[in-house]
CSV table of C-alpha atoms and ligand atoms in Angstrom, one decimal:
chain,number,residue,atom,x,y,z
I,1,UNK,CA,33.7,-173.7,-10.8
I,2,UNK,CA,30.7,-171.7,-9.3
I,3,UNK,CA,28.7,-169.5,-11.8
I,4,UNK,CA,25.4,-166.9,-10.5
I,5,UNK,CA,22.6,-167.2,-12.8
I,6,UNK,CA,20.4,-164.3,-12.5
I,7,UNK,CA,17.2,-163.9,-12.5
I,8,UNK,CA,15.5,-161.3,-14.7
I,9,UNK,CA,12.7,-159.1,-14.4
I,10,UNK,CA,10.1,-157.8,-17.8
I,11,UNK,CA,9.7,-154.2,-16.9
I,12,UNK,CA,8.1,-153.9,-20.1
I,13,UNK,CA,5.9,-157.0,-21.5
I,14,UNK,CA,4.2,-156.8,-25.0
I,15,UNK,CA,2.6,-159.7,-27.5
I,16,UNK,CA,2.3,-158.0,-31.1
I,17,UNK,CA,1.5,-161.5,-33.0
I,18,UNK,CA,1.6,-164.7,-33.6
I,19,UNK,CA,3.7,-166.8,-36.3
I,20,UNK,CA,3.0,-169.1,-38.6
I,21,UNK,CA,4.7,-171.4,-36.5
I,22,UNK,CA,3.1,-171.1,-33.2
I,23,UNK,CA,5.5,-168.9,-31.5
I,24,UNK,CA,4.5,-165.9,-30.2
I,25,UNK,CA,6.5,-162.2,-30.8
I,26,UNK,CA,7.3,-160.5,-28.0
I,27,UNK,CA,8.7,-156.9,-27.4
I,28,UNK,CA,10.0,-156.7,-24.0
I,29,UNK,CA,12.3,-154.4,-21.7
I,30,UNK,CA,14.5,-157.4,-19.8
I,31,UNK,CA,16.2,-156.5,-16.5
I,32,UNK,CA,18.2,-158.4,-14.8
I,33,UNK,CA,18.1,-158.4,-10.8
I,34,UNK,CA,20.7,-159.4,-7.4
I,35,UNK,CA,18.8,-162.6,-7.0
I,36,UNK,CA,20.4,-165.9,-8.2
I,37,UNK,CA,20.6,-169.8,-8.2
I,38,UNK,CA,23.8,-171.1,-7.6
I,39,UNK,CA,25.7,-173.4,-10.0
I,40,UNK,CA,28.4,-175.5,-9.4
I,41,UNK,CA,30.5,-177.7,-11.8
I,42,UNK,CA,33.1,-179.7,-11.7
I,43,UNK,CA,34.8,-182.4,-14.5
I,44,UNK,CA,34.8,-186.0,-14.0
I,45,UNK,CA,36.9,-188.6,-15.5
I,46,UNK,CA,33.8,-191.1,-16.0
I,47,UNK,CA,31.6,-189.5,-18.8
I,48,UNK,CA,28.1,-188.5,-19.2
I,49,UNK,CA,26.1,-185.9,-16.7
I,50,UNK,CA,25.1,-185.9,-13.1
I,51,UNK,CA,23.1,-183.0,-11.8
I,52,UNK,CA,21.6,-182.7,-8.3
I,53,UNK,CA,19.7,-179.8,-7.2
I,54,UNK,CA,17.8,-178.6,-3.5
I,55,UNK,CA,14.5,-178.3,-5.3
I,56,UNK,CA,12.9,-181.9,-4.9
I,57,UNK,CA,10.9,-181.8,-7.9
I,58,UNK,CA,12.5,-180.2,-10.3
I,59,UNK,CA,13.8,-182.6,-12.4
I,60,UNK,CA,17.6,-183.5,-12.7
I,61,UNK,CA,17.5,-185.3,-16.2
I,62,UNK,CA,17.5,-183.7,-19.9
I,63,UNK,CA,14.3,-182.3,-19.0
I,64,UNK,CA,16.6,-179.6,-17.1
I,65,UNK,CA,17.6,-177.0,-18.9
I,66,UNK,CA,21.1,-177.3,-17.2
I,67,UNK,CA,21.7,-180.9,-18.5
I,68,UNK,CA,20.0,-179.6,-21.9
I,69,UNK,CA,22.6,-177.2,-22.7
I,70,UNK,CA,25.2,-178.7,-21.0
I,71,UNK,CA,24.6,-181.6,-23.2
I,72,UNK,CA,24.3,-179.6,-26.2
I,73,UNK,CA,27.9,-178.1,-25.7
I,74,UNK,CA,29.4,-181.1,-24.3
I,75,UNK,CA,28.0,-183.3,-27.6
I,76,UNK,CA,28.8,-180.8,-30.3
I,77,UNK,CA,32.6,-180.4,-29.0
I,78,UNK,CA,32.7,-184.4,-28.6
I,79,UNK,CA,33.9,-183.7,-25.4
I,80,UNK,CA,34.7,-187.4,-23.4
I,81,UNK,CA,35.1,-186.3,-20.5
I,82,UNK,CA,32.4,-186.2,-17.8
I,83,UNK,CA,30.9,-183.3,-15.9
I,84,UNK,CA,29.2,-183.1,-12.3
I,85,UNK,CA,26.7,-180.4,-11.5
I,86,UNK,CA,24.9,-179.0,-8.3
I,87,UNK,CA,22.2,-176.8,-8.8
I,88,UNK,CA,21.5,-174.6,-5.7
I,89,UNK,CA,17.7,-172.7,-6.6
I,90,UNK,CA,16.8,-169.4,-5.3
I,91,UNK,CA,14.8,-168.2,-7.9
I,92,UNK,CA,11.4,-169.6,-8.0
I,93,UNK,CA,10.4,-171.9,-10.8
I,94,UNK,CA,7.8,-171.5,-12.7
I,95,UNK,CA,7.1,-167.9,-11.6
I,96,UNK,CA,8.0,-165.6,-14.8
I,97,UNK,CA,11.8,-164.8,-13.7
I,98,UNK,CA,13.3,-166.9,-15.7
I,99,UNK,CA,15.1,-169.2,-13.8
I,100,UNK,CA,15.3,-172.3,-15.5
I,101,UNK,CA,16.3,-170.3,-18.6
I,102,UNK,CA,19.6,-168.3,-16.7
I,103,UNK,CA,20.4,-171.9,-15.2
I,104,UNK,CA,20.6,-172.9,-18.6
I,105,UNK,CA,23.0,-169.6,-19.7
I,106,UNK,CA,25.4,-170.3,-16.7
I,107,UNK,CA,25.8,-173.8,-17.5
I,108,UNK,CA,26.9,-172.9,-21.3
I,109,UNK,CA,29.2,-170.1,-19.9
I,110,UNK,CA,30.8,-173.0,-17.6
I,111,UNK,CA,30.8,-175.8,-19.7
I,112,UNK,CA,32.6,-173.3,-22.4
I,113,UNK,CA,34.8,-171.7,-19.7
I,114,UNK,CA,35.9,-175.6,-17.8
I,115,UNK,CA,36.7,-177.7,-21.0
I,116,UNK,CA,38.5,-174.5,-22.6
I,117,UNK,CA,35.7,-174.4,-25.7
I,118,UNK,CA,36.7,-170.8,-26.6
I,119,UNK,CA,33.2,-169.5,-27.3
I,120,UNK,CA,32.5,-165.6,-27.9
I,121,UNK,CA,29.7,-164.7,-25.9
I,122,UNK,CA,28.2,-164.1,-29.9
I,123,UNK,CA,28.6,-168.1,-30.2
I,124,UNK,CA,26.9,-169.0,-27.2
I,125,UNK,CA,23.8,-167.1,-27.9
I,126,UNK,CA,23.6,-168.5,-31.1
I,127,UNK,CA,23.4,-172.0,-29.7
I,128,UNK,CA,21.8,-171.1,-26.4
I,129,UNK,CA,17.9,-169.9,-28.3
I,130,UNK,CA,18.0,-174.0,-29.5
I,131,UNK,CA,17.4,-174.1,-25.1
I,132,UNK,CA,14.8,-171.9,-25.1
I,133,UNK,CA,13.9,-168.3,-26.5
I,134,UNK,CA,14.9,-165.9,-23.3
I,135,UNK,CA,18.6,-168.3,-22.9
I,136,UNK,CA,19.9,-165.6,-25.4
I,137,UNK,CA,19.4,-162.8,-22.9
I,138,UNK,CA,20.4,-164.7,-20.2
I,139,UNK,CA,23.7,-165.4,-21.3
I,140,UNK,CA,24.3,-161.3,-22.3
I,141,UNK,CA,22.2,-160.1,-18.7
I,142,UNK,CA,21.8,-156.3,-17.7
I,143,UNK,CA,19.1,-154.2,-19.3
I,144,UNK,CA,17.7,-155.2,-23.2
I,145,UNK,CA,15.1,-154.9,-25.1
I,146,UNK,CA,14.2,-158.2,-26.8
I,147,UNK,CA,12.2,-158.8,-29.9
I,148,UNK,CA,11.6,-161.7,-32.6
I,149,UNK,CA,10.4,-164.4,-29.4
I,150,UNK,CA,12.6,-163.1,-27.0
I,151,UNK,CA,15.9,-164.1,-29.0
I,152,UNK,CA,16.6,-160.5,-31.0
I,153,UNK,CA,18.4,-158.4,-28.4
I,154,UNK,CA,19.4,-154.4,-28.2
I,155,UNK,CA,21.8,-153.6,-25.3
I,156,UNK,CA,20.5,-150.6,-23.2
I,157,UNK,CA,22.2,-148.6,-21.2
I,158,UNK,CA,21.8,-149.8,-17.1
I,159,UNK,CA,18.6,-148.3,-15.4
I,160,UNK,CA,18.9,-145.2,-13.3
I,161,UNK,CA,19.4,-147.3,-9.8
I,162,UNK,CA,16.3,-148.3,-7.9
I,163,UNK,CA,15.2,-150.8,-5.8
I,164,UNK,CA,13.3,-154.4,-6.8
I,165,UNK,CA,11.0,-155.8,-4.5
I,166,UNK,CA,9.9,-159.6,-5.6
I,167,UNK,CA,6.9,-160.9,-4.0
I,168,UNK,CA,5.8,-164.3,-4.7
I,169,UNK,CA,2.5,-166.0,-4.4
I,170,UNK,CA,1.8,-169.6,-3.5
I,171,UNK,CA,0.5,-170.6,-6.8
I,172,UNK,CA,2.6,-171.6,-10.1
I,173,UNK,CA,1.8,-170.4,-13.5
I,174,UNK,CA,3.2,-171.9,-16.9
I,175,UNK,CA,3.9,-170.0,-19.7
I,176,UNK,CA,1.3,-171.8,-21.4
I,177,UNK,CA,-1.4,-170.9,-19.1
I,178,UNK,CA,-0.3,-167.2,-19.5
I,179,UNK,CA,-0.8,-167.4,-23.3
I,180,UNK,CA,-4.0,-169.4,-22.9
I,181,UNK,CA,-5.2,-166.5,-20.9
I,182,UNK,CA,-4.2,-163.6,-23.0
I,183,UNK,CA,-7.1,-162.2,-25.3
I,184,UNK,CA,-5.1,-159.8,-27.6
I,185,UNK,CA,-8.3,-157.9,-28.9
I,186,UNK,CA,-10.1,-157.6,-25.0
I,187,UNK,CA,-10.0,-153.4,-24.6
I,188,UNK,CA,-8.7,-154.2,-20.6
I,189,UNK,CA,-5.7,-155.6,-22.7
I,190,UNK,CA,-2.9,-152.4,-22.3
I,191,UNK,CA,-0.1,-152.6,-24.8
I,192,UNK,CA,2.9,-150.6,-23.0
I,193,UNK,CA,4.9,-148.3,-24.6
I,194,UNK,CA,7.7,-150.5,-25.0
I,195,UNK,CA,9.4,-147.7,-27.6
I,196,UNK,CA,8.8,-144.9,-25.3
I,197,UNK,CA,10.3,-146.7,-22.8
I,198,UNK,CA,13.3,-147.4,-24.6
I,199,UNK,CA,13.6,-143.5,-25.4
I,200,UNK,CA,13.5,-143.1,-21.5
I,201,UNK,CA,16.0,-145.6,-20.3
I,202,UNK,CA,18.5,-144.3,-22.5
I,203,UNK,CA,18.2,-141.2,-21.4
I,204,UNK,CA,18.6,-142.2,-18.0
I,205,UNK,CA,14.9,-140.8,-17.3
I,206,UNK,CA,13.5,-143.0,-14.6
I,207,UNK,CA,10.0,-141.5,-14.1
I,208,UNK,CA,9.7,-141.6,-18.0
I,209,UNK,CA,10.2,-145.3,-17.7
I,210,UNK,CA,8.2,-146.0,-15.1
I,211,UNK,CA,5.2,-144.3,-16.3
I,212,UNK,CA,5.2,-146.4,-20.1
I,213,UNK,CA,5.8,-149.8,-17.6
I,214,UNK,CA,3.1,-152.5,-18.0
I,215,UNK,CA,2.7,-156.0,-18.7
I,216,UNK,CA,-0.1,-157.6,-21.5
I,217,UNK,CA,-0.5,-161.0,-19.5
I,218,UNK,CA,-1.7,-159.0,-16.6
I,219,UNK,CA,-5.3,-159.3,-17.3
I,220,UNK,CA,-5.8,-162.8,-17.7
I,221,UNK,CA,-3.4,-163.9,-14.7
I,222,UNK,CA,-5.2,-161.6,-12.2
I,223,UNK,CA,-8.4,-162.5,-13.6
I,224,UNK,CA,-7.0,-166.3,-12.3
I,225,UNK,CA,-5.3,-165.2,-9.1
I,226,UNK,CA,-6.3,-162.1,-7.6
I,227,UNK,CA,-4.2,-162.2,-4.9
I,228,UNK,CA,-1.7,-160.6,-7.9
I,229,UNK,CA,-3.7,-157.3,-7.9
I,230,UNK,CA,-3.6,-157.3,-4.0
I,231,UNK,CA,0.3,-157.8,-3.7
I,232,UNK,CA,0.5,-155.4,-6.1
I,233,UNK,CA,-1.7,-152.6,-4.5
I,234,UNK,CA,0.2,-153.6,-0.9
I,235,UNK,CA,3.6,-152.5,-2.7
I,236,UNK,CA,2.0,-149.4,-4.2
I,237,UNK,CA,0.0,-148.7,-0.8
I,238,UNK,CA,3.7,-148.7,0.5
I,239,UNK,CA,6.1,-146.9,-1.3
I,240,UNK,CA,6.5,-148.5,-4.2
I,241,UNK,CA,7.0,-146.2,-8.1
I,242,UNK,CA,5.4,-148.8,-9.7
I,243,UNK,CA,4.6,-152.3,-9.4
I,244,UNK,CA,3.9,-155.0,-12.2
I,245,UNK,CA,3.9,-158.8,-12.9
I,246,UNK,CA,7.2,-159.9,-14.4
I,247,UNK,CA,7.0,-162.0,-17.5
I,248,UNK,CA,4.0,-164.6,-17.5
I,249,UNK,CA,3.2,-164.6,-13.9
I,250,UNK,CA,2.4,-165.1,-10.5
I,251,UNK,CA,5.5,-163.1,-9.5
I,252,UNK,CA,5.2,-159.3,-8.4
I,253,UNK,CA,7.9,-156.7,-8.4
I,254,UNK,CA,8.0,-153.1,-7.5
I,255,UNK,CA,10.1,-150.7,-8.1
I,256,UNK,CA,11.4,-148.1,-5.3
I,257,UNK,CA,13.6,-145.4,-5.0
I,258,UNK,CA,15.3,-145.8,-2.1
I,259,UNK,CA,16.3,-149.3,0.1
I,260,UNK,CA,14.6,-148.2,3.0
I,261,UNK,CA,11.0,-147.9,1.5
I,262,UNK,CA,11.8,-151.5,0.3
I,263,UNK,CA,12.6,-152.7,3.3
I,264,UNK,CA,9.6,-151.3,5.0
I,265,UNK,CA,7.1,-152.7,2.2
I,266,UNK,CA,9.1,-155.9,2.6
I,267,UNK,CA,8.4,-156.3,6.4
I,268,UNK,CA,4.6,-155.3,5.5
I,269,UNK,CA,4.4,-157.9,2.7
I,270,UNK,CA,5.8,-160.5,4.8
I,271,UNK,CA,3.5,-159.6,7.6
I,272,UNK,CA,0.3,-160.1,4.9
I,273,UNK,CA,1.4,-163.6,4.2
I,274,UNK,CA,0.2,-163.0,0.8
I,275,UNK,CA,3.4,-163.5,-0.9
I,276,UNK,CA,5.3,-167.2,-0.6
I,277,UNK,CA,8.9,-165.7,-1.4
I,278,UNK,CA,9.7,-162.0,-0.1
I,279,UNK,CA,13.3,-161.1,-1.4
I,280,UNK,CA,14.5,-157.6,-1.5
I,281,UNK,CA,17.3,-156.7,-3.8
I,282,UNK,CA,18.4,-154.2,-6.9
I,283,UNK,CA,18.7,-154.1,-10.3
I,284,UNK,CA,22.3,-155.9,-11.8
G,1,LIG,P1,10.1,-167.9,-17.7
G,1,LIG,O1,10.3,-166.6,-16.9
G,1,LIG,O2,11.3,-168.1,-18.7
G,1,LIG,O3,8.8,-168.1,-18.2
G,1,LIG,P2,9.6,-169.6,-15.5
G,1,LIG,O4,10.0,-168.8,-14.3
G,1,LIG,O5,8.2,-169.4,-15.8
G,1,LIG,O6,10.5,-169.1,-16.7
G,1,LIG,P3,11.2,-171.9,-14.8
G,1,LIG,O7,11.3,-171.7,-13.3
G,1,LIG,O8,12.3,-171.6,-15.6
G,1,LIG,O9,9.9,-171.1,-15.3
G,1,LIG,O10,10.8,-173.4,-15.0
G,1,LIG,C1,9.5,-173.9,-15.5
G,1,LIG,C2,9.5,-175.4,-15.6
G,1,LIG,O11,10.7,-175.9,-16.2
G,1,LIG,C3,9.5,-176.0,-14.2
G,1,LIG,O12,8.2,-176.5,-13.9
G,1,LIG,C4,10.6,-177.2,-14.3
G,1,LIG,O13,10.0,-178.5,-14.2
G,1,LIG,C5,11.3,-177.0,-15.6
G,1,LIG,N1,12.7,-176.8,-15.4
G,1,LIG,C6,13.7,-177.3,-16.3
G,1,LIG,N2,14.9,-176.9,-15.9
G,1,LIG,C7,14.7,-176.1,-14.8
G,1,LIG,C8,15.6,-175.4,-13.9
G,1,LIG,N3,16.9,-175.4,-14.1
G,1,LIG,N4,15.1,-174.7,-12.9
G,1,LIG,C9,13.8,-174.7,-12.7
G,1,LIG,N5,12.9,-175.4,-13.5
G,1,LIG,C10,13.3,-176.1,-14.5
């Protein structure tokens, strides 16, 4: 069985406190884009888990979220048999798309789908927040806005459709890093307008959305790696509606109305070598 796990993009990115147990709450637009890893499973007689992936160090043990909820499904359901998995990575890791966390949705859609589990897609949200706070959203894809840390989810309607170009630096930043950076009360700090932006998407108002678009990490990532700002002014210098860091960082993505501006930014971008990963595509 071969599942896509897509990547997703924050057009909208807001912190508005802190709980009592360290998690952060979030209000956030989640989009989810063409770009995808690739995983494949298959049962095996023997049990237990193997997973193998292209990306050298990311780790093919329960510290993958694949194995994780795998695992989790495989455990609950006492299931004896065994299961083989090949994780094929597209999506950069550690870059604020959320890659790990869809790998970790498509392997509890499989695992539920290849031993016959009978799961709504309700029941595997449930269990998939246990994986990590954005596996909810994973699992349900398109456009949402998520609150509560990420796990609380409202269906939109899909965005008007525009074009998503993802550029990449060379550098990795954790989620950790981005909240370590993030000074709530500094004025340079911009709260979107995550309602307003809500209002506009279903109303299909693309310009409405775009306008109210912005990120709070922004600040303190750039502040680190400036070569964020200057990826971001290339798109804008080229076309591009808008563009914005997605989720806790380094990634950039803009937004463009038609595929041949993205293209052309694309072949400029490349040409800068300021990005790592160039990868044109559309919203899902
Ligand atoms: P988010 O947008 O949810 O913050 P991210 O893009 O910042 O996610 P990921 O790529 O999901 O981060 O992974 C971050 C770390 O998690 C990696 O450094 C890696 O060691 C570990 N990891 C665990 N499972 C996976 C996986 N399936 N793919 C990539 N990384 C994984």
């Amino acid at each position: 069985m071969r599942l896509r796990a897509l990547a997703k993009i924050n057009l909208g990115l807001d912190v508005v406190g802190k709980r009592a147990d360290g998690y952060h709450e979030v209000r956030m637009i989640m989009q989810t884009i063409q770009m995808y890893d690739v995983l494949e499973i298959e049962k095996k007689a023997e049990p237990g888990i193997t997973l193998t992936t292209n990306i050298p160090y990311v780790p093919t043990d329960e510290r993958n979220l694949v194995y994780k909820a795998a695992k989790m499904l495989m455990d609950e359901f006492h299931i004896e048999e065994g299961l083989t998995m090949n994780l094929e990575k597209f999506i950069p890791v550690a870059a604020g798309m959320a890659g790990g966390s869809s790998d970790a949705a498509a392997a509890f859609v499989g695992v539920n789908r290849i031993f016959g589990l009978g799961l709504s897609e309700e029941d595997l949200m449930k269990r998939a927040v246990k994986v990590g706070a954005d596996v909810p959203y994973c699992v349900m894809r398109g456009t949402a806005l998520a609150e509560g840390i990420g796990e609380k989810l409202t269906r939109l309607p899909r965005v008007p459709q525009c074009y998503v170009l993802v550029g990449k630096p060379g550098v990795n930043v954790s989620t950790k890093t981005a909240y370590e950076n993030l000074k709530l009360d500094d004025p340079a700090v911009v709260h979107p307008d995550i309602d307003g932006m809500v209002t506009a998407i279903r109303e299909g108002d693309l310009d409405g959305m775009i306008s109210r678009m912005g990120n709070v990490f922004e600040p303190g990532i750039i502040g680190k790696y400036p070569v964020i700002q200057e990826i971001k002014d290339l798109m804008e210098n080229h076309g591009a509606r808008k563009a914005m860091m997605s989720g806790s960082g380094p990634t950039v993505f803009g937004i463009f109305d038609s595929r041949e501006k993205m293209e052309q930014a694309a072949a400029v971008l490349r040409e800068s070598k300021l990005a790592k990963t160039v990868f044109a595509t559309e919203v899902f």
